[in-house]
Amino acid sequence: MGLGDFVCMSDHPDRLYWQRIDRAKNMARYYALAIQPTLFGEVAVVRCWGRIGKGGGEKSDIFNTEREAAAHFRALALKKSKKGYKPVGTCGKTAIGSDPETTNP
């Protein structure tokens, strides 16, 4: 599965959400990426991560152009996919193929 498969799963290719779950290791993590404009005309790549159901970390990287931000976004996405994170939907939307009544955003 290539990076294009992750991007195509989203209605918004500038927002992606992954999970990595390994019950044997008691691991249940999420990782989210988004490209957003800043108030000053720059472009931010915002990433959030943590244990599913708990608060986590957040970091923003600021770029002068969308092209630079998109390249950074793709590099981060590729890195996480290589670590075993699986796409489950987009930030703020329910997981693909899940019941919206039982899925927390």
PDB file of N, CA and C in Angstrom:
ATOM      1  N   MET A   1       0.846  -1.171   0.000  1.00  0.00           N
ATOM      2  CA  MET A   1       0.000   0.000   0.000  1.00  0.00           C
ATOM      3  C   MET A   1       0.891   1.233   0.000  1.00  0.00           C
ATOM      4  N   GLY A   2       0.705   2.108  -0.958  1.00  0.00           N
ATOM      5  CA  GLY A   2       1.521   3.308  -1.059  1.00  0.00           C
ATOM      6  C   GLY A   2       0.864   4.500  -0.394  1.00  0.00           C
ATOM      7  N   LEU A   3       1.577   5.594  -0.325  1.00  0.00           N
ATOM      8  CA  LEU A   3       1.070   6.804   0.300  1.00  0.00           C
ATOM      9  C   LEU A   3      -0.172   7.304  -0.413  1.00  0.00           C
ATOM     10  N   GLY A   4      -0.267   7.130  -1.717  1.00  0.00           N
ATOM     11  CA  GLY A   4      -1.436   7.550  -2.463  1.00  0.00           C
ATOM     12  C   GLY A   4      -2.710   6.878  -1.968  1.00  0.00           C
ATOM     13  N   ASP A   5      -2.596   5.641  -1.456  1.00  0.00           N
ATOM     14  CA  ASP A   5      -3.758   4.940  -0.925  1.00  0.00           C
ATOM     15  C   ASP A   5      -4.300   5.644   0.308  1.00  0.00           C
ATOM     16  N   PHE A   6      -3.417   6.229   1.115  1.00  0.00           N
ATOM     17  CA  PHE A   6      -3.854   6.943   2.307  1.00  0.00           C
ATOM     18  C   PHE A   6      -4.557   8.238   1.908  1.00  0.00           C
ATOM     19  N   VAL A   7      -3.977   8.963   0.980  1.00  0.00           N
ATOM     20  CA  VAL A   7      -4.536  10.239   0.559  1.00  0.00           C
ATOM     21  C   VAL A   7      -5.882  10.040  -0.111  1.00  0.00           C
ATOM     22  N   CYS A   8      -6.035   9.001  -0.918  1.00  0.00           N
ATOM     23  CA  CYS A   8      -7.277   8.775  -1.639  1.00  0.00           C
ATOM     24  C   CYS A   8      -8.422   8.367  -0.716  1.00  0.00           C
ATOM     25  N   MET A   9      -8.142   7.916   0.478  1.00  0.00           N
ATOM     26  CA  MET A   9      -9.182   7.511   1.405  1.00  0.00           C
ATOM     27  C   MET A   9      -9.893   8.712   2.011  1.00  0.00           C
ATOM     28  N   SER A  10      -9.381   9.878   1.811  1.00  0.00           N
ATOM     29  CA  SER A  10      -9.898  11.068   2.450  1.00  0.00           C
ATOM     30  C   SER A  10     -10.681  11.940   1.479  1.00  0.00           C
ATOM     31  N   ASP A  11     -11.753  12.579   1.982  1.00  0.00           N
ATOM     32  CA  ASP A  11     -12.436  13.595   1.191  1.00  0.00           C
ATOM     33  C   ASP A  11     -11.590  14.858   1.133  1.00  0.00           C
ATOM     34  N   HIS A  12     -10.719  15.016   2.107  1.00  0.00           N
ATOM     35  CA  HIS A  12      -9.844  16.187   2.221  1.00  0.00           C
ATOM     36  C   HIS A  12      -8.399  15.707   2.289  1.00  0.00           C
ATOM     37  N   PRO A  13      -7.689  15.686   1.184  1.00  0.00           N
ATOM     38  CA  PRO A  13      -6.328  15.158   1.220  1.00  0.00           C
ATOM     39  C   PRO A  13      -5.379  15.993   2.065  1.00  0.00           C
ATOM     40  N   ASP A  14      -5.846  17.121   2.609  1.00  0.00           N
ATOM     41  CA  ASP A  14      -5.010  17.916   3.498  1.00  0.00           C
ATOM     42  C   ASP A  14      -5.230  17.540   4.956  1.00  0.00           C
ATOM     43  N   ARG A  15      -6.055  16.504   5.224  1.00  0.00           N
ATOM     44  CA  ARG A  15      -6.298  16.009   6.578  1.00  0.00           C
ATOM     45  C   ARG A  15      -6.320  14.497   6.570  1.00  0.00           C
ATOM     46  N   LEU A  16      -5.533  13.891   7.437  1.00  0.00           N
ATOM     47  CA  LEU A  16      -5.501  12.432   7.515  1.00  0.00           C
ATOM     48  C   LEU A  16      -5.475  11.990   8.971  1.00  0.00           C
ATOM     49  N   TYR A  17      -5.996  10.802   9.220  1.00  0.00           N
ATOM     50  CA  TYR A  17      -6.048  10.249  10.571  1.00  0.00           C
ATOM     51  C   TYR A  17      -5.699   8.765  10.522  1.00  0.00           C
ATOM     52  N   TRP A  18      -4.773   8.348  11.390  1.00  0.00           N
ATOM     53  CA  TRP A  18      -4.347   6.947  11.473  1.00  0.00           C
ATOM     54  C   TRP A  18      -4.450   6.451  12.895  1.00  0.00           C
ATOM     55  N   GLN A  19      -4.485   5.121  13.004  1.00  0.00           N
ATOM     56  CA  GLN A  19      -4.397   4.479  14.311  1.00  0.00           C
ATOM     57  C   GLN A  19      -3.419   3.320  14.220  1.00  0.00           C
ATOM     58  N   ARG A  20      -2.808   3.046  15.355  1.00  0.00           N
ATOM     59  CA  ARG A  20      -1.940   1.871  15.472  1.00  0.00           C
ATOM     60  C   ARG A  20      -2.359   1.146  16.742  1.00  0.00           C
ATOM     61  N   ILE A  21      -2.922  -0.036  16.554  1.00  0.00           N
ATOM     62  CA  ILE A  21      -3.436  -0.799  17.688  1.00  0.00           C
ATOM     63  C   ILE A  21      -2.770  -2.163  17.703  1.00  0.00           C
ATOM     64  N   ASP A  22      -2.189  -2.495  18.851  1.00  0.00           N
ATOM     65  CA  ASP A  22      -1.570  -3.804  19.064  1.00  0.00           C
ATOM     66  C   ASP A  22      -1.947  -4.248  20.473  1.00  0.00           C
ATOM     67  N   ARG A  23      -2.978  -5.078  20.554  1.00  0.00           N
ATOM     68  CA  ARG A  23      -3.479  -5.495  21.868  1.00  0.00           C
ATOM     69  C   ARG A  23      -2.428  -6.250  22.680  1.00  0.00           C
ATOM     70  N   ALA A  24      -1.579  -7.014  22.028  1.00  0.00           N
ATOM     71  CA  ALA A  24      -0.544  -7.767  22.730  1.00  0.00           C
ATOM     72  C   ALA A  24       0.437  -6.844  23.460  1.00  0.00           C
ATOM     73  N   LYS A  25       0.646  -5.644  22.926  1.00  0.00           N
ATOM     74  CA  LYS A  25       1.564  -4.674  23.540  1.00  0.00           C
ATOM     75  C   LYS A  25       0.816  -3.579  24.309  1.00  0.00           C
ATOM     76  N   ASN A  26      -0.515  -3.744  24.459  1.00  0.00           N
ATOM     77  CA  ASN A  26      -1.358  -2.732  25.101  1.00  0.00           C
ATOM     78  C   ASN A  26      -1.147  -1.365  24.438  1.00  0.00           C
ATOM     79  N   MET A  27      -1.102  -1.374  23.100  1.00  0.00           N
ATOM     80  CA  MET A  27      -0.847  -0.155  22.337  1.00  0.00           C
ATOM     81  C   MET A  27      -2.110   0.234  21.572  1.00  0.00           C
ATOM     82  N   ALA A  28      -2.526   1.479  21.760  1.00  0.00           N
ATOM     83  CA  ALA A  28      -3.674   2.024  21.027  1.00  0.00           C
ATOM     84  C   ALA A  28      -3.378   3.508  20.805  1.00  0.00           C
ATOM     85  N   ARG A  29      -2.755   3.825  19.694  1.00  0.00           N
ATOM     86  CA  ARG A  29      -2.301   5.184  19.414  1.00  0.00           C
ATOM     87  C   ARG A  29      -2.985   5.765  18.190  1.00  0.00           C
ATOM     88  N   TYR A  30      -3.042   7.093  18.162  1.00  0.00           N
ATOM     89  CA  TYR A  30      -3.554   7.784  16.981  1.00  0.00           C
ATOM     90  C   TYR A  30      -2.533   8.816  16.522  1.00  0.00           C
ATOM     91  N   TYR A  31      -2.661   9.202  15.265  1.00  0.00           N
ATOM     92  CA  TYR A  31      -1.799  10.223  14.680  1.00  0.00           C
ATOM     93  C   TYR A  31      -2.626  10.948  13.632  1.00  0.00           C
ATOM     94  N   ALA A  32      -2.700  12.251  13.723  1.00  0.00           N
ATOM     95  CA  ALA A  32      -3.489  13.047  12.782  1.00  0.00           C
ATOM     96  C   ALA A  32      -2.615  14.136  12.178  1.00  0.00           C
ATOM     97  N   LEU A  33      -2.839  14.423  10.912  1.00  0.00           N
ATOM     98  CA  LEU A  33      -2.115  15.471  10.187  1.00  0.00           C
ATOM     99  C   LEU A  33      -3.111  16.377   9.488  1.00  0.00           C
ATOM    100  N   ALA A  34      -2.799  17.663   9.443  1.00  0.00           N
ATOM    101  CA  ALA A  34      -3.642  18.616   8.719  1.00  0.00           C
ATOM    102  C   ALA A  34      -2.783  19.741   8.170  1.00  0.00           C
ATOM    103  N   ILE A  35      -3.180  20.261   7.026  1.00  0.00           N
ATOM    104  CA  ILE A  35      -2.557  21.463   6.462  1.00  0.00           C
ATOM    105  C   ILE A  35      -3.577  22.582   6.628  1.00  0.00           C
ATOM    106  N   GLN A  36      -3.137  23.683   7.275  1.00  0.00           N
ATOM    107  CA  GLN A  36      -4.038  24.789   7.569  1.00  0.00           C
ATOM    108  C   GLN A  36      -3.359  26.119   7.293  1.00  0.00           C
ATOM    109  N   PRO A  37      -4.128  27.113   6.839  1.00  0.00           N
ATOM    110  CA  PRO A  37      -3.549  28.453   6.676  1.00  0.00           C
ATOM    111  C   PRO A  37      -3.364  29.109   8.047  1.00  0.00           C
ATOM    112  N   THR A  38      -2.368  29.980   8.156  1.00  0.00           N
ATOM    113  CA  THR A  38      -2.179  30.749   9.391  1.00  0.00           C
ATOM    114  C   THR A  38      -2.785  32.135   9.206  1.00  0.00           C
ATOM    115  N   LEU A  39      -2.859  32.883  10.274  1.00  0.00           N
ATOM    116  CA  LEU A  39      -3.393  34.243  10.211  1.00  0.00           C
ATOM    117  C   LEU A  39      -2.481  35.199   9.444  1.00  0.00           C
ATOM    118  N   PHE A  40      -1.239  34.802   9.237  1.00  0.00           N
ATOM    119  CA  PHE A  40      -0.255  35.685   8.615  1.00  0.00           C
ATOM    120  C   PHE A  40       0.067  35.302   7.170  1.00  0.00           C
ATOM    121  N   GLY A  41      -0.785  34.479   6.541  1.00  0.00           N
ATOM    122  CA  GLY A  41      -0.598  34.114   5.150  1.00  0.00           C
ATOM    123  C   GLY A  41       0.368  32.975   4.911  1.00  0.00           C
ATOM    124  N   GLU A  42       0.821  32.344   5.967  1.00  0.00           N
ATOM    125  CA  GLU A  42       1.698  31.183   5.831  1.00  0.00           C
ATOM    126  C   GLU A  42       0.838  29.921   5.845  1.00  0.00           C
ATOM    127  N   VAL A  43       1.491  28.781   5.768  1.00  0.00           N
ATOM    128  CA  VAL A  43       0.795  27.500   5.776  1.00  0.00           C
ATOM    129  C   VAL A  43       1.397  26.636   6.884  1.00  0.00           C
ATOM    130  N   ALA A  44       0.527  26.043   7.697  1.00  0.00           N
ATOM    131  CA  ALA A  44       0.978  25.209   8.810  1.00  0.00           C
ATOM    132  C   ALA A  44       0.644  23.749   8.564  1.00  0.00           C
ATOM    133  N   VAL A  45       1.569  22.873   8.929  1.00  0.00           N
ATOM    134  CA  VAL A  45       1.294  21.443   9.001  1.00  0.00           C
ATOM    135  C   VAL A  45       1.134  21.141  10.486  1.00  0.00           C
ATOM    136  N   VAL A  46      -0.077  20.762  10.868  1.00  0.00           N
ATOM    137  CA  VAL A  46      -0.398  20.508  12.270  1.00  0.00           C
ATOM    138  C   VAL A  46      -0.493  19.007  12.466  1.00  0.00           C
ATOM    139  N   ARG A  47       0.218  18.516  13.480  1.00  0.00           N
ATOM    140  CA  ARG A  47       0.148  17.085  13.783  1.00  0.00           C
ATOM    141  C   ARG A  47      -0.244  16.901  15.236  1.00  0.00           C
ATOM    142  N   CYS A  48      -1.102  15.911  15.459  1.00  0.00           N
ATOM    143  CA  CYS A  48      -1.573  15.568  16.801  1.00  0.00           C
ATOM    144  C   CYS A  48      -1.348  14.075  16.987  1.00  0.00           C
ATOM    145  N   TRP A  49      -1.004  13.689  18.207  1.00  0.00           N
ATOM    146  CA  TRP A  49      -0.746  12.276  18.461  1.00  0.00           C
ATOM    147  C   TRP A  49      -1.016  11.963  19.914  1.00  0.00           C
ATOM    148  N   GLY A  50      -1.183  10.679  20.196  1.00  0.00           N
ATOM    149  CA  GLY A  50      -1.366  10.250  21.577  1.00  0.00           C
ATOM    150  C   GLY A  50      -2.039   8.899  21.654  1.00  0.00           C
ATOM    151  N   ARG A  51      -2.411   8.539  22.876  1.00  0.00           N
ATOM    152  CA  ARG A  51      -3.124   7.292  23.123  1.00  0.00           C
ATOM    153  C   ARG A  51      -4.601   7.539  22.842  1.00  0.00           C
ATOM    154  N   ILE A  52      -5.234   6.616  22.149  1.00  0.00           N
ATOM    155  CA  ILE A  52      -6.645   6.755  21.815  1.00  0.00           C
ATOM    156  C   ILE A  52      -7.447   6.914  23.099  1.00  0.00           C
ATOM    157  N   GLY A  53      -8.288   7.944  23.139  1.00  0.00           N
ATOM    158  CA  GLY A  53      -9.121   8.206  24.306  1.00  0.00           C
ATOM    159  C   GLY A  53      -8.487   9.106  25.341  1.00  0.00           C
ATOM    160  N   LYS A  54      -7.261   9.508  25.125  1.00  0.00           N
ATOM    161  CA  LYS A  54      -6.538  10.374  26.069  1.00  0.00           C
ATOM    162  C   LYS A  54      -6.052  11.621  25.352  1.00  0.00           C
ATOM    163  N   GLY A  55      -5.681  12.619  26.131  1.00  0.00           N
ATOM    164  CA  GLY A  55      -5.063  13.813  25.559  1.00  0.00           C
ATOM    165  C   GLY A  55      -3.694  13.458  25.008  1.00  0.00           C
ATOM    166  N   GLY A  56      -3.223  14.233  24.069  1.00  0.00           N
ATOM    167  CA  GLY A  56      -1.936  13.923  23.464  1.00  0.00           C
ATOM    168  C   GLY A  56      -1.152  15.174  23.174  1.00  0.00           C
ATOM    169  N   GLY A  57      -0.204  15.043  22.283  1.00  0.00           N
ATOM    170  CA  GLY A  57       0.643  16.166  21.910  1.00  0.00           C
ATOM    171  C   GLY A  57       0.181  16.808  20.618  1.00  0.00           C
ATOM    172  N   GLU A  58       0.665  18.014  20.413  1.00  0.00           N
ATOM    173  CA  GLU A  58       0.375  18.730  19.169  1.00  0.00           C
ATOM    174  C   GLU A  58       1.579  19.577  18.805  1.00  0.00           C
ATOM    175  N   LYS A  59       1.863  19.628  17.515  1.00  0.00           N
ATOM    176  CA  LYS A  59       2.974  20.433  17.022  1.00  0.00           C
ATOM    177  C   LYS A  59       2.604  21.012  15.668  1.00  0.00           C
ATOM    178  N   SER A  60       2.981  22.250  15.444  1.00  0.00           N
ATOM    179  CA  SER A  60       2.746  22.907  14.149  1.00  0.00           C
ATOM    180  C   SER A  60       4.078  23.305  13.542  1.00  0.00           C
ATOM    181  N   ASP A  61       4.231  23.027  12.268  1.00  0.00           N
ATOM    182  CA  ASP A  61       5.402  23.472  11.512  1.00  0.00           C
ATOM    183  C   ASP A  61       4.900  24.477  10.480  1.00  0.00           C
ATOM    184  N   ILE A  62       5.539  25.644  10.406  1.00  0.00           N
ATOM    185  CA  ILE A  62       5.092  26.734   9.549  1.00  0.00           C
ATOM    186  C   ILE A  62       5.952  26.810   8.291  1.00  0.00           C
ATOM    187  N   PHE A  63       5.279  27.012   7.131  1.00  0.00           N
ATOM    188  CA  PHE A  63       5.968  27.098   5.849  1.00  0.00           C
ATOM    189  C   PHE A  63       5.480  28.323   5.086  1.00  0.00           C
ATOM    190  N   ASN A  64       6.315  28.830   4.190  1.00  0.00           N
ATOM    191  CA  ASN A  64       5.961  29.992   3.390  1.00  0.00           C
ATOM    192  C   ASN A  64       5.024  29.655   2.240  1.00  0.00           C
ATOM    193  N   THR A  65       5.108  28.417   1.728  1.00  0.00           N
ATOM    194  CA  THR A  65       4.290  28.040   0.584  1.00  0.00           C
ATOM    195  C   THR A  65       3.539  26.734   0.843  1.00  0.00           C
ATOM    196  N   GLU A  66       2.453  26.557   0.097  1.00  0.00           N
ATOM    197  CA  GLU A  66       1.705  25.302   0.187  1.00  0.00           C
ATOM    198  C   GLU A  66       2.536  24.126  -0.305  1.00  0.00           C
ATOM    199  N   ARG A  67       3.363  24.376  -1.291  1.00  0.00           N
ATOM    200  CA  ARG A  67       4.206  23.307  -1.847  1.00  0.00           C
ATOM    201  C   ARG A  67       5.148  22.756  -0.763  1.00  0.00           C
ATOM    202  N   GLU A  68       5.785  23.647  -0.001  1.00  0.00           N
ATOM    203  CA  GLU A  68       6.677  23.205   1.085  1.00  0.00           C
ATOM    204  C   GLU A  68       5.891  22.443   2.148  1.00  0.00           C
ATOM    205  N   ALA A  69       4.718  22.959   2.489  1.00  0.00           N
ATOM    206  CA  ALA A  69       3.886  22.303   3.504  1.00  0.00           C
ATOM    207  C   ALA A  69       3.447  20.923   3.027  1.00  0.00           C
ATOM    208  N   ALA A  70       3.037  20.825   1.768  1.00  0.00           N
ATOM    209  CA  ALA A  70       2.584  19.541   1.225  1.00  0.00           C
ATOM    210  C   ALA A  70       3.715  18.508   1.211  1.00  0.00           C
ATOM    211  N   ALA A  71       4.925  18.934   0.892  1.00  0.00           N
ATOM    212  CA  ALA A  71       6.070  18.013   0.890  1.00  0.00           C
ATOM    213  C   ALA A  71       6.339  17.496   2.305  1.00  0.00           C
ATOM    214  N   HIS A  72       6.252  18.379   3.294  1.00  0.00           N
ATOM    215  CA  HIS A  72       6.456  17.979   4.698  1.00  0.00           C
ATOM    216  C   HIS A  72       5.336  17.039   5.148  1.00  0.00           C
ATOM    217  N   PHE A  73       4.107  17.359   4.785  1.00  0.00           N
ATOM    218  CA  PHE A  73       2.939  16.537   5.096  1.00  0.00           C
ATOM    219  C   PHE A  73       3.132  15.114   4.565  1.00  0.00           C
ATOM    220  N   ARG A  74       3.537  15.007   3.285  1.00  0.00           N
ATOM    221  CA  ARG A  74       3.752  13.688   2.673  1.00  0.00           C
ATOM    222  C   ARG A  74       4.873  12.920   3.373  1.00  0.00           C
ATOM    223  N   ALA A  75       5.950  13.617   3.733  1.00  0.00           N
ATOM    224  CA  ALA A  75       7.068  12.954   4.408  1.00  0.00           C
ATOM    225  C   ALA A  75       6.633  12.406   5.771  1.00  0.00           C
ATOM    226  N   LEU A  76       5.875  13.193   6.525  1.00  0.00           N
ATOM    227  CA  LEU A  76       5.388  12.724   7.826  1.00  0.00           C
ATOM    228  C   LEU A  76       4.424  11.546   7.655  1.00  0.00           C
ATOM    229  N   ALA A  77       3.545  11.625   6.669  1.00  0.00           N
ATOM    230  CA  ALA A  77       2.590  10.548   6.415  1.00  0.00           C
ATOM    231  C   ALA A  77       3.309   9.248   6.052  1.00  0.00           C
ATOM    232  N   LEU A  78       4.307   9.350   5.216  1.00  0.00           N
ATOM    233  CA  LEU A  78       5.068   8.170   4.816  1.00  0.00           C
ATOM    234  C   LEU A  78       5.789   7.552   6.010  1.00  0.00           C
ATOM    235  N   LYS A  79       6.367   8.392   6.850  1.00  0.00           N
ATOM    236  CA  LYS A  79       7.079   7.920   8.043  1.00  0.00           C
ATOM    237  C   LYS A  79       6.139   7.142   8.964  1.00  0.00           C
ATOM    238  N   LYS A  80       4.940   7.659   9.197  1.00  0.00           N
ATOM    239  CA  LYS A  80       3.987   6.980  10.076  1.00  0.00           C
ATOM    240  C   LYS A  80       3.470   5.686   9.451  1.00  0.00           C
ATOM    241  N   SER A  81       3.240   5.690   8.156  1.00  0.00           N
ATOM    242  CA  SER A  81       2.748   4.466   7.513  1.00  0.00           C
ATOM    243  C   SER A  81       3.791   3.353   7.603  1.00  0.00           C
ATOM    244  N   LYS A  82       5.065   3.719   7.535  1.00  0.00           N
ATOM    245  CA  LYS A  82       6.132   2.720   7.663  1.00  0.00           C
ATOM    246  C   LYS A  82       6.226   2.168   9.082  1.00  0.00           C
ATOM    247  N   LYS A  83       5.735   2.935  10.069  1.00  0.00           N
ATOM    248  CA  LYS A  83       5.764   2.472  11.461  1.00  0.00           C
ATOM    249  C   LYS A  83       4.554   1.629  11.830  1.00  0.00           C
ATOM    250  N   GLY A  84       3.665   1.399  10.859  1.00  0.00           N
ATOM    251  CA  GLY A  84       2.535   0.517  11.114  1.00  0.00           C
ATOM    252  C   GLY A  84       1.213   1.204  11.391  1.00  0.00           C
ATOM    253  N   TYR A  85       1.156   2.507  11.277  1.00  0.00           N
ATOM    254  CA  TYR A  85      -0.113   3.204  11.453  1.00  0.00           C
ATOM    255  C   TYR A  85      -0.998   2.938  10.240  1.00  0.00           C
ATOM    256  N   LYS A  86      -2.298   2.724  10.487  1.00  0.00           N
ATOM    257  CA  LYS A  86      -3.260   2.411   9.435  1.00  0.00           C
ATOM    258  C   LYS A  86      -4.287   3.532   9.326  1.00  0.00           C
ATOM    259  N   PRO A  87      -4.659   3.915   8.094  1.00  0.00           N
ATOM    260  CA  PRO A  87      -5.656   4.973   7.927  1.00  0.00           C
ATOM    261  C   PRO A  87      -7.035   4.489   8.359  1.00  0.00           C
ATOM    262  N   VAL A  88      -7.756   5.331   9.080  1.00  0.00           N
ATOM    263  CA  VAL A  88      -9.107   4.978   9.500  1.00  0.00           C
ATOM    264  C   VAL A  88     -10.120   6.051   9.142  1.00  0.00           C
ATOM    265  N   GLY A  89      -9.696   7.129   8.533  1.00  0.00           N
ATOM    266  CA  GLY A  89     -10.622   8.181   8.146  1.00  0.00           C
ATOM    267  C   GLY A  89      -9.916   9.515   8.109  1.00  0.00           C
ATOM    268  N   THR A  90     -10.701  10.561   8.279  1.00  0.00           N
ATOM    269  CA  THR A  90     -10.150  11.907   8.280  1.00  0.00           C
ATOM    270  C   THR A  90     -10.388  12.546   9.633  1.00  0.00           C
ATOM    271  N   CYS A  91      -9.630  13.552   9.948  1.00  0.00           N
ATOM    272  CA  CYS A  91      -9.779  14.250  11.222  1.00  0.00           C
ATOM    273  C   CYS A  91     -11.201  14.780  11.342  1.00  0.00           C
ATOM    274  N   GLY A  92     -11.848  14.489  12.449  1.00  0.00           N
ATOM    275  CA  GLY A  92     -13.177  15.012  12.680  1.00  0.00           C
ATOM    276  C   GLY A  92     -14.294  14.249  12.009  1.00  0.00           C
ATOM    277  N   LYS A  93     -13.968  13.147  11.323  1.00  0.00           N
ATOM    278  CA  LYS A  93     -14.998  12.334  10.679  1.00  0.00           C
ATOM    279  C   LYS A  93     -14.930  10.930  11.256  1.00  0.00           C
ATOM    280  N   THR A  94     -15.985  10.177  11.055  1.00  0.00           N
ATOM    281  CA  THR A  94     -16.004   8.814  11.551  1.00  0.00           C
ATOM    282  C   THR A  94     -15.105   7.928  10.704  1.00  0.00           C
ATOM    283  N   ALA A  95     -14.699   6.839  11.275  1.00  0.00           N
ATOM    284  CA  ALA A  95     -13.848   5.882  10.566  1.00  0.00           C
ATOM    285  C   ALA A  95     -14.604   5.291   9.388  1.00  0.00           C
ATOM    286  N   ILE A  96     -13.893   4.999   8.342  1.00  0.00           N
ATOM    287  CA  ILE A  96     -14.481   4.422   7.141  1.00  0.00           C
ATOM    288  C   ILE A  96     -15.009   3.033   7.475  1.00  0.00           C
ATOM    289  N   GLY A  97     -16.268   2.802   7.115  1.00  0.00           N
ATOM    290  CA  GLY A  97     -16.864   1.492   7.346  1.00  0.00           C
ATOM    291  C   GLY A  97     -17.332   1.284   8.767  1.00  0.00           C
ATOM    292  N   SER A  98     -17.354   2.345   9.581  1.00  0.00           N
ATOM    293  CA  SER A  98     -17.784   2.181  10.960  1.00  0.00           C
ATOM    294  C   SER A  98     -19.177   2.748  11.150  1.00  0.00           C
ATOM    295  N   ASP A  99     -19.777   2.426  12.266  1.00  0.00           N
ATOM    296  CA  ASP A  99     -21.096   2.923  12.613  1.00  0.00           C
ATOM    297  C   ASP A  99     -20.938   4.284  13.265  1.00  0.00           C
ATOM    298  N   PRO A 100     -21.510   5.370  12.688  1.00  0.00           N
ATOM    299  CA  PRO A 100     -21.342   6.698  13.252  1.00  0.00           C
ATOM    300  C   PRO A 100     -21.916   6.836  14.652  1.00  0.00           C
ATOM    301  N   GLU A 101     -22.832   5.945  15.055  1.00  0.00           N
ATOM    302  CA  GLU A 101     -23.412   6.009  16.394  1.00  0.00           C
ATOM    303  C   GLU A 101     -22.434   5.557  17.470  1.00  0.00           C
ATOM    304  N   THR A 102     -21.442   4.724  17.109  1.00  0.00           N
ATOM    305  CA  THR A 102     -20.530   4.171  18.103  1.00  0.00           C
ATOM    306  C   THR A 102     -19.116   4.688  17.986  1.00  0.00           C
ATOM    307  N   THR A 103     -18.835   5.535  17.020  1.00  0.00           N
ATOM    308  CA  THR A 103     -17.473   6.027  16.788  1.00  0.00           C
ATOM    309  C   THR A 103     -17.336   7.441  17.336  1.00  0.00           C
ATOM    310  N   ASN A 104     -16.329   7.660  18.175  1.00  0.00           N
ATOM    311  CA  ASN A 104     -16.054   9.002  18.675  1.00  0.00           C
ATOM    312  C   ASN A 104     -15.110   9.695  17.727  1.00  0.00           C
ATOM    313  N   PRO A 105     -15.364  10.985  17.362  1.00  0.00           N
ATOM    314  CA  PRO A 105     -14.471  11.690  16.438  1.00  0.00           C
ATOM    315  C   PRO A 105     -13.119  11.954  17.048  1.00  0.00           C
TER     316      PRO A 105
END
